[in-house]
Tab-separated table of C-alpha atoms in Angstrom:
chain	number	residue	atom	x	y	z
A	13	MET	CA	-4.671	-55.429	29.749
A	14	LEU	CA	-2.374	-52.697	31.057
A	15	LYS	CA	0.437	-53.938	28.813
A	16	LYS	CA	-1.763	-53.529	25.726
A	17	LEU	CA	-2.763	-50.091	26.925
A	18	PHE	CA	0.848	-48.973	27.385
A	19	GLU	CA	1.823	-50.379	23.985
A	20	SER	CA	-1.109	-48.716	22.229
A	21	ALA	CA	-0.277	-45.972	19.740
A	22	TYR	CA	-3.077	-43.830	21.201
A	23	PHE	CA	-1.579	-44.037	24.684
A	24	LYS	CA	1.836	-43.054	23.331
A	25	ALA	CA	0.288	-40.192	21.393
A	26	MET	CA	-1.488	-39.036	24.562
A	27	LEU	CA	1.812	-39.056	26.463
A	28	VAL	CA	3.451	-37.022	23.694
A	29	PHE	CA	0.648	-34.448	23.755
A	30	VAL	CA	0.678	-34.192	27.559
A	31	ALA	CA	4.469	-33.891	27.701
A	32	GLY	CA	4.505	-31.384	24.848
A	33	GLY	CA	1.728	-29.298	26.395
A	34	THR	CA	3.450	-29.296	29.782
A	35	ALA	CA	6.739	-28.247	28.207
A	36	LEU	CA	5.028	-25.426	26.284
A	37	MET	CA	3.337	-24.138	29.457
A	38	LEU	CA	6.620	-24.205	31.356
A	39	ILE	CA	8.403	-22.366	28.548
A	40	HIS	CA	5.561	-19.831	28.368
A	41	ASN	CA	5.716	-19.158	32.115
A	42	LEU	CA	9.497	-18.834	31.905
A	43	ILE	CA	9.300	-16.344	29.062
A	44	LYS	CA	6.669	-14.275	30.899
A	45	THR	CA	9.143	-13.498	33.682
A	46	ALA	CA	11.043	-10.265	33.165
A	47	ASP	CA	14.521	-11.743	33.427
A	48	ALA	CA	13.829	-14.491	30.913
A	49	GLY	CA	12.226	-11.989	28.534
A	50	ASN	CA	15.221	-9.652	28.680
A	51	PHE	CA	17.610	-12.565	28.238
A	52	ILE	CA	15.729	-13.796	25.157
A	53	ASN	CA	15.620	-10.258	23.720
A	54	LYS	CA	19.390	-9.980	24.102
A	55	ILE	CA	19.870	-13.330	22.375
A	56	ASN	CA	17.557	-12.285	19.532
A	57	LYS	CA	19.425	-9.003	19.050
A	58	ALA	CA	22.765	-10.798	18.978
A	59	MET	CA	21.451	-13.450	16.590
A	60	MET	CA	19.645	-11.020	14.281
A	61	PRO	CA	22.317	-11.158	11.509
A	62	PHE	CA	22.070	-14.952	11.516
A	63	TYR	CA	18.270	-14.814	11.371
A	64	ILE	CA	18.507	-12.461	8.384
A	65	GLY	CA	21.045	-14.736	6.698
A	66	ILE	CA	18.893	-17.833	7.227
A	67	VAL	CA	15.833	-16.101	5.753
A	68	ILE	CA	17.791	-14.821	2.736
A	69	ALA	CA	19.395	-18.224	2.106
A	70	PHE	CA	16.018	-19.953	2.479
A	71	LEU	CA	14.383	-17.665	-0.095
A	72	LEU	CA	17.299	-17.808	-2.551
A	73	CYS	CA	17.871	-21.556	-2.195
A	74	PRO	CA	15.542	-22.649	-5.051
A	75	ILE	CA	17.153	-20.156	-7.462
A	76	TYR	CA	20.653	-21.108	-6.296
A	77	ASN	CA	20.035	-24.848	-6.724
A	78	ARG	CA	18.715	-24.450	-10.268
A	79	LEU	CA	21.586	-22.166	-11.249
A	80	VAL	CA	24.213	-24.552	-9.857
A	81	GLY	CA	22.767	-27.476	-11.790
A	82	ALA	CA	22.485	-25.475	-15.012
A	83	PHE	CA	26.000	-24.009	-14.811
A	84	TYR	CA	27.557	-27.324	-13.797
A	85	ASN	CA	26.110	-29.126	-16.823
A	86	GLY	CA	26.935	-26.222	-19.134
A	87	ILE	CA	30.547	-25.855	-17.971
A	88	LYS	CA	31.044	-29.608	-18.045
A	89	LYS	CA	29.898	-29.861	-21.670
A	90	LEU	CA	31.948	-26.826	-22.660
A	91	THR	CA	35.155	-28.002	-21.003
A	92	TYR	CA	34.935	-31.516	-22.404
A	93	SER	CA	34.238	-30.197	-25.907
A	94	VAL	CA	37.240	-27.870	-25.630
A	95	SER	CA	39.501	-30.621	-24.282
A	96	SER	CA	38.520	-32.987	-27.076
A	97	SER	CA	38.968	-30.395	-29.842
A	98	ILE	CA	42.471	-29.227	-28.843
A	99	GLU	CA	45.657	-30.972	-27.838
A	100	ALA	CA	45.390	-30.522	-24.115
A	101	SER	CA	48.067	-31.594	-21.692
A	102	GLU	CA	47.528	-34.522	-19.339
A	103	ALA	CA	47.337	-32.159	-16.373
A	104	VAL	CA	44.542	-30.147	-18.002
A	105	LYS	CA	42.632	-33.318	-18.914
A	106	LYS	CA	42.898	-34.607	-15.348
A	107	ALA	CA	41.706	-31.261	-13.999
A	108	LEU	CA	38.725	-31.265	-16.338
A	109	LYS	CA	37.745	-34.767	-15.226
A	110	LYS	CA	37.403	-33.623	-11.632
A	111	GLY	CA	33.750	-32.643	-11.243
A	112	ASN	CA	34.457	-31.005	-7.884
A	113	ARG	CA	36.308	-28.114	-9.529
A	114	ILE	CA	33.527	-27.591	-12.028
A	115	LEU	CA	31.034	-27.670	-9.148
A	116	ASN	CA	32.988	-24.995	-7.273
A	117	VAL	CA	32.979	-22.761	-10.339
A	118	ALA	CA	29.222	-23.309	-10.782
A	119	ARG	CA	28.645	-22.475	-7.125
A	120	ALA	CA	30.710	-19.293	-7.345
A	121	ILE	CA	28.829	-18.066	-10.433
A	122	SER	CA	25.456	-18.974	-8.919
A	123	THR	CA	26.301	-17.211	-5.656
A	124	PHE	CA	27.314	-14.071	-7.553
A	125	ILE	CA	24.060	-14.085	-9.544
A	126	CYS	CA	21.930	-14.659	-6.424
A	127	MET	CA	23.638	-11.834	-4.567
A	128	ALA	CA	23.260	-9.584	-7.630
A	129	ILE	CA	19.535	-10.351	-7.713
A	130	LEU	CA	19.272	-9.574	-3.990
A	131	VAL	CA	21.208	-6.305	-4.283
A	132	VAL	CA	19.171	-5.160	-7.290
A	133	PHE	CA	15.942	-6.012	-5.489
A	134	ILE	CA	17.006	-4.093	-2.365
A	135	ALA	CA	18.211	-1.164	-4.465
A	136	LEU	CA	14.908	-0.958	-6.315
A	137	ILE	CA	12.969	-1.043	-3.048
A	138	GLY	CA	15.268	1.549	-1.461
A	139	TYR	CA	15.141	3.891	-4.439
A	140	PHE	CA	11.533	3.652	-5.566
A	141	ILE	CA	9.437	2.331	-2.688
A	142	LEU	CA	10.920	3.332	0.690
A	143	PRO	CA	11.052	7.129	0.073
A	144	GLU	CA	7.512	7.164	-1.284
A	145	LEU	CA	6.353	4.913	1.518
A	146	PHE	CA	7.909	7.149	4.178
A	147	ASN	CA	6.493	10.280	2.558
A	148	SER	CA	3.055	8.670	2.375
A	149	VAL	CA	3.147	7.829	6.079
A	150	ILE	CA	4.243	11.387	6.945
A	151	ASN	CA	1.543	12.903	4.740
A	152	VAL	CA	-1.111	10.641	6.222
A	153	MET	CA	-0.058	11.633	9.729
A	154	TYR	CA	-0.362	15.337	8.959
A	155	LYS	CA	-3.554	14.945	6.923
A	156	ILE	CA	-5.438	12.925	9.513
A	157	PRO	CA	-7.072	15.954	11.266
A	158	GLN	CA	-8.006	17.578	7.952
A	159	GLY	CA	-9.110	14.243	6.519
A	160	MET	CA	-11.282	13.541	9.557
A	161	THR	CA	-12.924	16.937	9.170
A	162	SER	CA	-13.536	16.400	5.447
A	163	PHE	CA	-14.936	12.954	6.115
A	164	GLN	CA	-17.270	14.400	8.757
A	165	GLU	CA	-18.541	16.996	6.282
A	166	TRP	CA	-19.013	14.340	3.593
A	167	THR	CA	-20.904	12.116	6.037
A	168	HIS	CA	-23.152	14.964	7.181
A	169	SER	CA	-24.079	15.790	3.582
A	170	HIS	CA	-24.670	12.202	2.371
A	171	PHE	CA	-26.098	10.468	5.461
A	172	GLU	CA	-28.664	12.967	6.705
A	173	LYS	CA	-31.258	10.198	6.978
A	174	TYR	CA	-28.997	8.126	9.213
A	175	PRO	CA	-28.161	10.221	12.293
A	176	TRP	CA	-26.635	7.260	14.121
A	177	VAL	CA	-23.987	6.947	11.392
A	178	ILE	CA	-23.175	10.655	11.694
A	179	LYS	CA	-22.919	10.312	15.461
A	180	GLN	CA	-20.479	7.395	15.227
A	181	VAL	CA	-18.323	9.204	12.670
A	182	ASP	CA	-18.233	12.346	14.831
A	183	THR	CA	-17.167	10.286	17.848
A	184	ILE	CA	-14.382	8.559	15.919
A	185	ALA	CA	-13.215	11.823	14.358
A	186	ASN	CA	-13.098	13.669	17.677
A	187	THR	CA	-11.344	10.975	19.706
A	188	GLY	CA	-9.506	8.832	17.150
A	189	ALA	CA	-7.265	11.304	15.321
A	190	SER	CA	-4.868	11.934	18.217
A	191	ASP	CA	-4.652	8.215	18.996
A	192	ILE	CA	-3.858	7.347	15.362
A	193	ILE	CA	-1.154	10.028	15.169
A	194	ALA	CA	0.401	8.856	18.444
A	195	TRP	CA	0.398	5.240	17.215
A	196	ILE	CA	2.094	6.192	13.920
A	197	GLN	CA	4.709	8.284	15.737
A	198	THR	CA	5.486	5.537	18.237
A	199	ASN	CA	5.297	2.384	16.130
A	200	ILE	CA	6.175	3.494	12.592
A	201	LEU	CA	8.206	6.696	12.842
A	202	ASN	CA	9.700	5.732	16.234
A	203	VAL	CA	9.175	9.238	17.620
A	204	ARG	CA	8.535	9.116	21.367
A	205	ASP	CA	9.843	12.466	22.527
A	206	THR	CA	9.337	15.372	20.123
A	207	ASN	CA	11.215	17.726	22.450
A	208	GLY	CA	14.526	15.867	22.160
A	209	LEU	CA	14.861	16.249	18.395
A	210	ALA	CA	18.658	15.886	18.384
A	211	ALA	CA	18.448	12.741	20.482
A	212	GLN	CA	15.808	11.319	18.149
A	213	ILE	CA	17.937	12.032	15.070
A	214	SER	CA	21.065	10.507	16.587
A	215	ASN	CA	19.088	7.504	17.801
A	216	GLY	CA	17.568	7.080	14.352
A	217	VAL	CA	20.972	7.257	12.661
A	218	PHE	CA	22.411	4.748	15.138
A	219	ASN	CA	19.526	2.340	14.554
A	220	ALA	CA	19.830	2.721	10.775
A	221	VAL	CA	23.563	1.953	10.895
A	222	LYS	CA	22.920	-1.034	13.145
A	223	VAL	CA	20.276	-2.387	10.764
A	224	MET	CA	22.630	-1.947	7.806
A	225	ILE	CA	25.447	-3.781	9.615
A	226	ASN	CA	23.111	-6.627	10.575
A	227	PHE	CA	21.892	-6.862	7.001
A	228	VAL	CA	25.403	-6.896	5.507
A	229	VAL	CA	26.520	-9.586	7.968
A	230	GLY	CA	23.316	-11.481	7.203
A	231	ILE	CA	24.074	-11.402	3.471
A	232	LEU	CA	27.583	-12.736	4.082
A	233	PHE	CA	26.173	-15.475	6.314
A	234	ALA	CA	23.612	-16.330	3.604
A	235	MET	CA	26.447	-16.720	1.071
A	236	TYR	CA	28.223	-19.173	3.355
A	237	LEU	CA	24.974	-21.051	4.014
A	238	LEU	CA	24.216	-21.434	0.306
A	239	ASN	CA	27.678	-22.808	-0.431
A	240	PHE	CA	28.131	-24.806	2.777
A	241	LYS	CA	24.604	-26.196	3.190
A	242	ASP	CA	25.444	-29.478	1.423
A	243	ARG	CA	28.293	-30.068	3.868
A	244	LEU	CA	26.010	-29.209	6.809
A	245	PHE	CA	23.390	-31.647	5.542
A	246	ALA	CA	26.087	-34.311	5.119
A	247	ILE	CA	27.225	-33.774	8.717
A	248	GLY	CA	23.602	-34.003	9.882
A	249	ARG	CA	23.060	-37.259	7.975
A	250	LYS	CA	26.286	-38.625	9.427
A	251	LEU	CA	25.167	-37.824	12.996
A	252	VAL	CA	21.753	-39.362	12.388
A	253	ALA	CA	23.318	-42.508	10.903
A	254	ALA	CA	25.642	-42.798	13.889
A	255	THR	CA	22.983	-42.353	16.567
A	256	CYS	CA	19.786	-43.807	15.072
A	257	SER	CA	18.661	-47.118	13.667
A	258	GLU	CA	18.134	-47.405	9.935
A	259	LYS	CA	14.348	-47.254	10.277
A	260	ARG	CA	14.428	-44.173	12.490
A	261	ALA	CA	17.019	-42.524	10.254
A	262	ARG	CA	14.720	-42.983	7.248
A	263	GLY	CA	11.907	-41.390	9.263
A	264	ILE	CA	14.058	-38.394	10.171
A	265	PHE	CA	15.195	-37.902	6.573
A	266	GLU	CA	11.609	-38.167	5.383
A	267	PHE	CA	10.545	-35.557	7.952
A	268	GLY	CA	13.280	-33.192	6.728
A	269	TYR	CA	12.211	-33.693	3.127
A	270	ILE	CA	8.551	-33.010	3.932
A	271	MET	CA	9.418	-29.898	5.941
A	272	ASN	CA	11.683	-28.581	3.214
A	273	THR	CA	9.305	-29.127	0.294
A	274	THR	CA	6.250	-27.908	2.202
A	275	PHE	CA	7.805	-24.725	3.572
A	276	ILE	CA	9.743	-23.765	0.441
A	277	GLY	CA	6.821	-24.462	-1.868
A	278	TYR	CA	4.336	-22.595	0.305
A	279	ILE	CA	6.308	-19.654	1.713
A	280	VAL	CA	8.171	-18.766	-1.488
A	281	GLY	CA	4.929	-19.162	-3.439
A	282	ARG	CA	3.002	-16.879	-1.071
A	283	ILE	CA	5.742	-14.241	-1.171
A	284	ILE	CA	5.805	-14.242	-4.986
A	285	ASP	CA	2.007	-14.112	-5.006
A	286	GLY	CA	2.038	-11.154	-2.597
A	287	VAL	CA	4.559	-9.265	-4.736
A	288	ILE	CA	2.456	-9.827	-7.876
A	289	ILE	CA	-0.743	-8.675	-6.139
A	290	GLY	CA	1.050	-5.612	-4.751
A	291	ILE	CA	2.303	-4.674	-8.239
A	292	ILE	CA	-1.134	-5.186	-9.799
A	293	THR	CA	-2.733	-3.089	-7.040
A	294	PHE	CA	-0.219	-0.287	-7.610
A	295	ILE	CA	-0.813	-0.302	-11.386
A	296	VAL	CA	-4.609	-0.233	-11.002
A	297	MET	CA	-4.495	2.536	-8.378
A	298	SER	CA	-2.121	4.618	-10.520
A	299	ILE	CA	-4.268	4.226	-13.644
A	300	PHE	CA	-7.472	5.302	-11.877
A	301	GLY	CA	-5.810	8.036	-9.811
A	302	ILE	CA	-6.545	6.536	-6.397
A	303	PRO	CA	-4.494	8.239	-3.629
A	304	LEU	CA	-1.616	6.587	-1.730
A	305	PRO	CA	-0.822	3.889	-4.325
A	306	ILE	CA	2.596	2.925	-2.893
A	307	LEU	CA	1.470	2.685	0.735
A	308	CYS	CA	-1.731	0.766	-0.020
A	309	SER	CA	0.019	-1.589	-2.460
A	310	VAL	CA	2.637	-2.474	0.155
A	311	ILE	CA	-0.078	-3.113	2.755
A	312	VAL	CA	-2.126	-5.291	0.396
A	313	GLY	CA	0.911	-7.220	-0.885
A	314	ALA	CA	2.352	-7.837	2.594
A	315	THR	CA	-0.911	-9.090	4.093
A	316	ASN	CA	-1.663	-11.242	1.039
A	317	VAL	CA	0.760	-13.898	2.342
A	318	ILE	CA	-1.973	-14.839	4.847
A	319	PRO	CA	-4.587	-17.159	3.313
A	320	PHE	CA	-8.292	-16.223	3.466
A	321	PHE	CA	-8.035	-13.272	5.862
A	322	GLY	CA	-4.977	-11.552	4.366
A	323	PRO	CA	-6.885	-9.668	1.646
A	324	PHE	CA	-9.360	-8.313	4.207
A	325	ILE	CA	-6.645	-7.466	6.749
A	326	GLY	CA	-4.862	-5.398	4.095
A	327	ALA	CA	-7.889	-3.907	2.338
A	328	VAL	CA	-9.582	-2.434	5.423
A	329	PRO	CA	-6.718	-0.196	6.713
A	330	ALA	CA	-5.795	0.776	3.148
A	331	ALA	CA	-9.395	1.820	2.449
A	332	LEU	CA	-9.494	3.822	5.697
A	333	LEU	CA	-6.337	5.689	4.694
A	334	ILE	CA	-7.771	6.444	1.254
A	335	THR	CA	-10.984	7.628	2.909
A	336	LEU	CA	-9.018	10.489	4.489
A	337	GLU	CA	-8.233	11.706	0.969
A	338	SER	CA	-11.435	10.753	-0.854
A	339	PRO	CA	-14.267	8.481	0.345
A	340	VAL	CA	-15.356	7.867	-3.250
A	341	HIS	CA	-11.874	6.637	-4.201
A	342	ALA	CA	-11.950	4.371	-1.134
A	343	LEU	CA	-15.093	2.738	-2.511
A	344	TYR	CA	-13.407	2.310	-5.901
A	345	PHE	CA	-10.395	0.774	-4.168
A	346	LEU	CA	-12.527	-1.799	-2.353
A	347	ILE	CA	-14.229	-2.773	-5.623
A	348	PHE	CA	-10.900	-3.106	-7.456
A	349	ASP	CA	-9.360	-5.000	-4.542
A	350	LEU	CA	-12.278	-7.453	-4.510
A	351	ILE	CA	-11.828	-8.088	-8.242
A	352	ILE	CA	-8.044	-8.496	-7.886
A	353	GLN	CA	-8.443	-10.921	-4.985
A	354	GLN	CA	-10.911	-13.012	-6.985
A	355	ILE	CA	-8.398	-13.215	-9.830
A	356	ASP	CA	-5.674	-14.115	-7.348
A	357	GLY	CA	-7.732	-16.765	-5.576
A	358	ASN	CA	-8.864	-18.488	-8.759
A	359	ILE	CA	-5.992	-17.955	-11.214
A	360	ILE	CA	-2.737	-16.487	-9.846
A	361	GLY	CA	-2.602	-18.181	-6.434
A	362	PRO	CA	-3.267	-21.763	-7.601
A	363	LYS	CA	-0.707	-21.384	-10.410
A	364	ILE	CA	2.060	-20.130	-8.086
A	365	VAL	CA	1.395	-21.839	-4.759
A	366	GLY	CA	-0.344	-24.867	-6.291
A	367	THR	CA	-0.835	-27.817	-3.934
A	368	ALA	CA	2.362	-27.230	-1.947
A	369	ILE	CA	0.665	-27.894	1.401
A	370	GLY	CA	-1.599	-30.689	0.155
A	371	MET	CA	-4.609	-29.711	2.298
A	372	SER	CA	-8.141	-28.695	1.525
A	373	SER	CA	-9.222	-25.095	2.059
A	374	PHE	CA	-11.116	-26.093	5.225
A	375	TRP	CA	-7.950	-27.253	7.004
A	376	VAL	CA	-6.055	-24.188	5.780
A	377	LEU	CA	-8.767	-22.023	7.353
A	378	VAL	CA	-8.472	-23.949	10.641
A	379	ALA	CA	-4.674	-23.586	10.585
A	380	VAL	CA	-4.887	-19.830	9.985
A	381	LEU	CA	-7.416	-19.315	12.780
A	382	VAL	CA	-5.496	-21.399	15.332
A	383	GLY	CA	-2.103	-19.973	14.322
A	384	GLY	CA	-3.387	-16.411	14.429
A	385	GLY	CA	-5.054	-16.933	17.792
A	386	LEU	CA	-1.877	-18.339	19.348
A	387	PHE	CA	0.941	-16.409	17.655
A	388	GLY	CA	-0.607	-13.416	15.859
A	389	PHE	CA	0.513	-12.388	12.380
A	390	ILE	CA	3.403	-14.888	12.239
A	391	GLY	CA	1.072	-17.682	13.279
A	392	MET	CA	-1.389	-16.754	10.543
A	393	ALA	CA	1.370	-16.704	7.912
A	394	LEU	CA	3.080	-19.962	8.977
A	395	GLY	CA	0.125	-21.834	10.445
A	396	ALA	CA	-0.814	-23.503	7.148
A	397	PRO	CA	2.574	-25.163	6.348
A	398	ILE	CA	3.094	-26.232	9.985
A	399	PHE	CA	-0.391	-27.726	10.124
A	400	ALA	CA	0.256	-29.361	6.738
A	401	VAL	CA	3.242	-31.263	8.151
A	402	ILE	CA	1.157	-32.416	11.143
A	403	TYR	CA	-1.667	-33.352	8.760
A	404	ILE	CA	0.678	-35.468	6.616
A	405	TYR	CA	1.922	-37.463	9.604
A	406	VAL	CA	-1.538	-37.986	11.067
A	407	ASN	CA	-2.698	-39.207	7.667
A	408	LYS	CA	0.311	-41.564	7.412
A	409	LEU	CA	-0.417	-42.983	10.872
A	410	VAL	CA	-4.116	-43.507	10.111
A	411	THR	CA	-3.370	-45.062	6.716
A	412	LYS	CA	-0.844	-47.438	8.257
A	413	ARG	CA	-3.323	-48.573	10.915
A	414	LEU	CA	-6.068	-49.077	8.320
A	415	ASP	CA	-3.725	-51.031	6.066
A	416	LYS	CA	-2.851	-53.414	8.910
A	417	ARG	CA	-6.543	-54.055	9.485
A	418	ASP	CA	-7.262	-54.510	5.750
A	419	LYS	CA	-9.741	-51.630	5.716
A	420	ALA	CA	-10.403	-48.959	3.124
A	421	LEU	CA	-7.623	-46.356	3.033
A	422	PHE	CA	-9.338	-43.354	1.419
A	423	SER	CA	-11.675	-40.810	3.008
A	424	ASP	CA	-14.047	-41.069	0.029
A	425	ASP	CA	-14.742	-44.683	1.004
A	426	TYR	CA	-16.276	-43.480	4.278
A	427	TYR	CA	-18.721	-40.974	2.801
A	428	TYR	CA	-22.386	-41.522	3.645
A	429	LEU	CA	-25.021	-39.413	1.919
A	430	GLU	CA	-28.053	-41.385	3.048
A	431	PRO	CA	-29.460	-38.421	5.039
A	432	TYR	CA	-29.879	-36.661	1.694
A	433	GLY	CA	-31.349	-39.729	0.043
A	434	LEU	CA	-28.340	-39.932	-2.310
A	435	ASP	CA	-25.868	-42.587	-3.366
A	436	ALA	CA	-22.309	-41.571	-2.432
A	437	SER	CA	-20.754	-43.557	-5.296
A	438	GLU	CA	-22.728	-41.511	-7.830
A	439	CYS	CA	-22.090	-38.098	-6.279
A	440	MET	CA	-18.388	-38.266	-5.401
A	441	GLU	CA	-15.952	-36.723	-7.872
A	442	LYS	CA	-13.161	-38.839	-9.277
A	443	LYS	CA	-9.845	-38.027	-7.591
A	444	SER	CA	-6.299	-39.291	-7.619
A	445	ASP	CA	-5.119	-41.518	-4.779
A	446	ALA	CA	-3.284	-38.592	-3.203
A	447	GLU	CA	-6.384	-36.405	-3.238
A	448	LYS	CA	-8.602	-39.136	-1.783
A	449	HIS	CA	-6.762	-38.892	1.543
A	450	ILE	CA	-7.679	-35.215	1.938
């Protein structure tokens, strides 16, 4: 009896969960100590260029791979056509037959194009967006007292029948303005001591130079990663083959493939979707003359990477900022944002992100809530793909167990609609085998 219990997959899963939970608690308690926190902060600062390089290489990898394949095939056809049409020497013919040299040329051209795209993108952001964004933040900071006063006057004139609304607005206006300004100075403008202006300027210049150095080193590291990643993967496969059985090696390779396709498909898709929504928001706000178009578009586009709650997280602070300029325009903004988000949720998002995570909207909502509750903004943004990987493996385990017992494999086969007085076979939609698991 005990032997069966120890060999049970459920018992092993329980041990994994207990061990994993214990390890997470120990790591959490270790990080909470001051010394461990300072040590980790130092490591993160030292590793920041590598983090930047990994992120850049991860985002550029799909473009790089397609370019390498296209240039390799194009150069190969061109070189062979040239070698067959002219009297080439034996040395030239041998060189042309070596695909490795053609691959190196394709990689070099692809790397140059990817870096050019990155530099152009950064230049456009630095020239068009960052100055306007900084000016918008400065203007908002200085207009908050005046905006609060104007909003109070507007509320008093339009909400005379609702004194409790006027009271709440007066309370927020009287106590909230100084707190908002202090938060912007501390967290966005990084101004903590207005008396030491020279120290603040020198500190700002030093931080800017440090960020630039980290970014340049990160770009160089990304170039090496893009060109050396195949060798790194080969070394990883070699180590796995040397240390694991063939069955376990296949499982590890499958896990890497699932992680890669899920994260690249989802994260890159969400980023592209956020950029498109930010651009559309900016165009609409500019056409209708809504204040702070750059700042609000950046907020909406950045928060749009979070499923479900992202549009609301971005729309609320943006509307509050517009309210300081014009409450009527804030109402227009909310209406336009609702329309844009409906278009994104039903047309743009499904076309770009598609079914990269392979989960229903219910499980995506659960992943966002749990990830946000545990790890904040990062957890909300990455909760869905991480949960998708867990979901895939749980589904594989359940399917394997059902197959051994010769039972139905699909979730649709376990639907019961008798409480409604309905026949499940008549009401269920036809789905593919992959969708039936969801």
